Amino acid sequence: MEKARHPLPIHRTRTAQRPAPPESSQQSTVGKPSGIKSSIYRPGIFALCFLVAAVALYGSYIHLLFASSRDIRNAQRVPLAAQDILHRCASLRAPPGPPANFLERERSDRFEPGTRPTLIKNVTLWTGARNGTEVVYGDIFLDNGLVRGIGYIPEALYEDRDTDVVDAHGGWVTPGLVDMHTHLGVLSMPVMTGALDFSSQHGPIQPWLRSIDGFNTHDEAFALAVAGGVTSVQVLPGSENVIGGQAFIVKLRKTSQRSPTSMLIEPPYTLNGSTPDPDSPARWRHLKQACGESPRGYGNRMDNMWALRSAYTEARRVRDAQDAFCARAEAGLWNEIEGQSFPEDLRWEALVDVLRGRVKVSVHCYEAVDLDAMVRLTQEFKFHIASFHHAHEAYLVPEVLKNTYGGPPTVALFSDASRFKREAYRGSPFAPRILTDKGFPVALKSDHPVLISRYLAFEAQEAHYYGLPPHLALASMTSVPAAAVGLSHRIGILREGADADVVLWDSHPLQLGATPRKVWIDGILQVGNDSDHILIGPGKTTAEWHEPPEVPDFSVEREAAVEWAGLPPLTSNHTVAGRVAFQNVKEVFLRESGDDVGVVQHFGMDPNAGMTHVIVDRGRVSCVGPVCEGEGRNAAVKIDLRGGTIAPGMMTFGTTLGIEEIESEPSTGDGARFDPLSQDVPKIMGDLGGLVRADDALMFGTRSALEAHRAGVTYATTSFARSPVVLRGKFMGGLSATFRTGAPHALDRTAIIKPITALHISIGRQPPGPYTPQGAGVSTQIAALRHLLLEGEDPRTQTGEWFKKAADGAIPLVIDVSSADIMATLIRLKSDVEEKRGTYMRTVFSRATEAHLLAEEIAHARIGVILSPPRQTPFSWDDRRILAGPPLSNDTALSVLLKNGVTVGLGVWETCRVPSTRFDVGWAILESNNWINKRQAYELVSTNLEKLLDLQGWVGDMGDLVAYEGGSALDFTGKPVAVISPARQLVEIL
């Protein structure tokens, strides 16, 4: 179709009209005097007529003279580039969005030649349409990189073509997941100095920076994210700048060009300097802003808001100059802009587009003070914020967010990650539900690598567990983020003409451990090739796996979160010292008595078995089984678990829970420590190694500890060995302590289980980053450990005493290590020490990312392993050789270690994830393809940890049990309602 052109205004110069000659030859004879009198008047009449004619002629001349002069002044000199100028001015008003006939396209712009059509038969298709309520049963046909048919597919579309046919057997199919907050490609895995491109150090305002200019196509996290069903991501700059730069939307399929640009979805015309067609819609651009704590390197909140206002003032000046320029050009007043070029400034052009409503602005913001400030900014400069990210207090101030200029924004949240910063302290897992009830679109995101993009689906699953309805939970990782970035016409919703980004799941996507069987991007299979022979989802054949899980009711807790401004009371409702009867119990797992510590399943082995009863007297289980019903009649309290579970209280390991409340706030923790390999230890300590004890720094009654307790994690073993993401450079991790998470204070009789549990050190290569100070090399660390174990320091010092005990096997030596190469060296060192000292060392590898590579050797050396976190990620060079698990491998690190006879426990990296420990355990069962049973799973976070940390006699059969209402402790059906505590001789009602 011929494109309409904007005609140039035509300005004509007027020409003077020649005056008519006097009609002297046509004299009238009417009334003409006769005779002498007539002759007397004739000369006077002629003179008068001549005078009048002369005056008229002179007047006409003067008029023509001035008119010609004015027209000369008004003549416009039209520049040669006038048409281009008018096109550019017209393009400023072109609204962003797809062409009206976009879904009628025949081929995707991302189509790869040679891609075969694909027919997926017998699907249960969640399309994402109709606010996430549309489900279609039938088939889906992919061709030319597009969805070409949904529901009934005529055979004529594919029967005569070389078509791949997949039978889904009724499995769930969804759009590819959209992660709208990641740093994929700009904070690549494994993290290396040469690829740290996520934040600039050159000032608070950087709108001219572009994440695509630092996008590393070799990031190993791409394939892992796709294995989790994530097909499209927004790649944001970091949050250390108030304006970090421009973001871009990327598909995670590596293209035949192998370039960053070819991975982009609808890149803006400004990316390559092309001129947009004024008759076609503009493309959305994307920008990252931040407020609050993250950009404090450039000043406090007042400084940073002033920086924003100053930047937008500059952008407004440029925009106003452009508008004035275009107004003159479009009015044809070319002389007034003669010699001028179109007003622009490359530094501010992105912000000018923000003011024109052509940019999807993502704002990293947590607290009410910052959210309110950003809303005021939008009102002052009249621009819209597409999405607030993190926004931990958004659920407390919904009416504030509704005042955002242009309408309410999307709110992009974690499901349940709080208290890692002061501004995140009031975060709530109920925020997604609260905000959707208030009418806000809610997206779940990863902030990869803060959380791992591969596990985006878990964020939606957990949000559903805490009350987000199923259709909105699914939308939160598909259609909502797609709409928030302006691309819902092609991703996030499956319909004819949309991009062929499709995920086939092994169960309902909101079930714990839901795993993609196959993933297509642009109609090209990325995961799930049958030739890989990966076993995915065995045992997920019963009906309940193909429905959303039935989750508990958290309405009371949800209301309390708002009422108490995010800090509701966490103490128990009451305690019962007498008899408590638990009714309608479906599963019972108890701790074994005696020396052989373990977990015994007393009820629930038979899936067809009914419910049973459990009687507890003074905190100890006295009766299990249907015969106990009569004994419960005189119980002080009766609790109906409605098909629930009683299981061991879990233990967490690997975080600083109890010695640090807010990770980024030193004032809430132990403070600075001295590491002997990087600094001199103060002489007053009298100890060259500077070894310290965690029990000296324990804090009780913290929100993190009480949240863990209420989630069924009743014990914690804590040391100073920090997550390598934050601090790999510290060699000495100190002496850990084991304590009860629900204890009120250190002097409570059962608060501290074991004051000195294990000796901890960290050995490994230090990943780069602004939060990791330089530490000693691996060889130096090994040499120091060899000296401490063989020759030793003075046994009268703390370092000398406890390293001698570790060498003698009197205390476990827990080594935080990731690399298999370093583990091999440590195994040889252990053998040397044992041979020379004639002892047996109780050695444990924690973190142990690459332990599966040495599973047989670790078992032979009788070394235990604590996998922390339970699912490995190639974060650093030491972590690069992971065993990813289904759908990328049949085995996981956990299953390989267990198959080789290694005693394994599970730990956690981040304190904020401790309440999800039981989900990690249930997930581990599913990832092992059910090679691990429930009894073994409970042992991973209870009795196995007790064995590894020499806690058998300190916990044992006196360990806590937790009662879960409504279902299992290892999936999304159960809710902790009581803690059964033999050591305290009571039952605590939560």
PDB file of N, CA and C in Angstrom, residues 52 129 133 151 156 162 221 323 342 346 361 411 421 442 609 655 737 810 861 874 931 950:
ATOM      1  N   VAL A  52      -6.922  64.015 -10.381  1.00  0.00           N
ATOM      2  CA  VAL A  52      -7.475  62.822  -9.727  1.00  0.00           C
ATOM      3  C   VAL A  52      -6.769  61.557 -10.230  1.00  0.00           C
ATOM      4  N   ALA A 129      -4.950 -15.803  27.736  1.00  0.00           N
ATOM      5  CA  ALA A 129      -5.966 -14.834  27.344  1.00  0.00           C
ATOM      6  C   ALA A 129      -7.072 -14.752  28.405  1.00  0.00           C
ATOM      7  N   THR A 133      -7.915 -16.888  32.301  1.00  0.00           N
ATOM      8  CA  THR A 133      -8.972 -17.867  32.572  1.00  0.00           C
ATOM      9  C   THR A 133      -9.256 -18.794  31.401  1.00  0.00           C
ATOM     10  N   GLY A 151      -6.543 -25.472  19.044  1.00  0.00           N
ATOM     11  CA  GLY A 151      -7.796 -26.201  19.155  1.00  0.00           C
ATOM     12  C   GLY A 151      -7.865 -27.306  18.121  1.00  0.00           C
ATOM     13  N   ALA A 156      -5.055 -30.586   6.601  1.00  0.00           N
ATOM     14  CA  ALA A 156      -4.522 -29.943   5.394  1.00  0.00           C
ATOM     15  C   ALA A 156      -3.356 -29.012   5.708  1.00  0.00           C
ATOM     16  N   ASP A 162       6.671 -31.851   6.042  1.00  0.00           N
ATOM     17  CA  ASP A 162       7.572 -32.569   6.947  1.00  0.00           C
ATOM     18  C   ASP A 162       7.395 -31.972   8.339  1.00  0.00           C
ATOM     19  N   ALA A 221      23.918 -19.305  32.021  1.00  0.00           N
ATOM     20  CA  ALA A 221      22.598 -19.337  32.643  1.00  0.00           C
ATOM     21  C   ALA A 221      21.472 -19.338  31.613  1.00  0.00           C
ATOM     22  N   ASP A 323       9.601  20.413  20.199  1.00  0.00           N
ATOM     23  CA  ASP A 323       8.212  20.742  19.882  1.00  0.00           C
ATOM     24  C   ASP A 323       8.110  22.112  19.220  1.00  0.00           C
ATOM     25  N   PHE A 342      17.553  19.851  13.970  1.00  0.00           N
ATOM     26  CA  PHE A 342      16.569  19.321  14.913  1.00  0.00           C
ATOM     27  C   PHE A 342      17.197  19.269  16.297  1.00  0.00           C
ATOM     28  N   LEU A 346      22.141  13.446  22.614  1.00  0.00           N
ATOM     29  CA  LEU A 346      22.202  12.000  22.762  1.00  0.00           C
ATOM     30  C   LEU A 346      22.160  11.573  24.222  1.00  0.00           C
ATOM     31  N   VAL A 361       9.156   2.314  31.638  1.00  0.00           N
ATOM     32  CA  VAL A 361      10.111   2.578  32.706  1.00  0.00           C
ATOM     33  C   VAL A 361       9.936   1.546  33.813  1.00  0.00           C
ATOM     34  N   VAL A 411       3.266  -4.339  39.338  1.00  0.00           N
ATOM     35  CA  VAL A 411       4.172  -4.499  40.475  1.00  0.00           C
ATOM     36  C   VAL A 411       4.868  -5.848  40.318  1.00  0.00           C
ATOM     37  N   LYS A 421      17.516  -6.729  53.188  1.00  0.00           N
ATOM     38  CA  LYS A 421      17.896  -5.322  53.286  1.00  0.00           C
ATOM     39  C   LYS A 421      16.903  -4.655  54.241  1.00  0.00           C
ATOM     40  N   VAL A 442       0.166  -8.032  38.824  1.00  0.00           N
ATOM     41  CA  VAL A 442       1.327  -8.477  39.592  1.00  0.00           C
ATOM     42  C   VAL A 442       2.128  -9.465  38.758  1.00  0.00           C
ATOM     43  N   ALA A 609      -4.496 -46.101  52.557  1.00  0.00           N
ATOM     44  CA  ALA A 609      -4.844 -46.094  53.976  1.00  0.00           C
ATOM     45  C   ALA A 609      -5.647 -44.845  54.303  1.00  0.00           C
ATOM     46  N   THR A 655      23.359 -20.471  56.533  1.00  0.00           N
ATOM     47  CA  THR A 655      23.099 -19.040  56.581  1.00  0.00           C
ATOM     48  C   THR A 655      23.665 -18.471  57.879  1.00  0.00           C
ATOM     49  N   ALA A 737      27.329 -22.815  66.141  1.00  0.00           N
ATOM     50  CA  ALA A 737      26.461 -23.170  67.260  1.00  0.00           C
ATOM     51  C   ALA A 737      25.143 -23.675  66.706  1.00  0.00           C
ATOM     52  N   ALA A 810      37.671 -35.018  67.093  1.00  0.00           N
ATOM     53  CA  ALA A 810      36.820 -34.704  68.232  1.00  0.00           C
ATOM     54  C   ALA A 810      35.725 -33.708  67.893  1.00  0.00           C
ATOM     55  N   ALA A 861      36.423 -41.847  51.271  1.00  0.00           N
ATOM     56  CA  ALA A 861      37.152 -41.085  52.291  1.00  0.00           C
ATOM     57  C   ALA A 861      36.291 -40.832  53.519  1.00  0.00           C
ATOM     58  N   PRO A 874      26.004 -22.571  38.208  1.00  0.00           N
ATOM     59  CA  PRO A 874      27.416 -22.277  37.907  1.00  0.00           C
ATOM     60  C   PRO A 874      27.777 -20.829  38.196  1.00  0.00           C
ATOM     61  N   TRP A 931      13.641 -41.385  43.064  1.00  0.00           N
ATOM     62  CA  TRP A 931      14.632 -42.320  43.597  1.00  0.00           C
ATOM     63  C   TRP A 931      14.751 -42.140  45.112  1.00  0.00           C
ATOM     64  N   ASP A 950      27.594 -34.117  64.335  1.00  0.00           N
ATOM     65  CA  ASP A 950      27.789 -34.736  65.639  1.00  0.00           C
ATOM     66  C   ASP A 950      26.785 -34.199  66.665  1.00  0.00           C
TER      67      ASP A 950
END
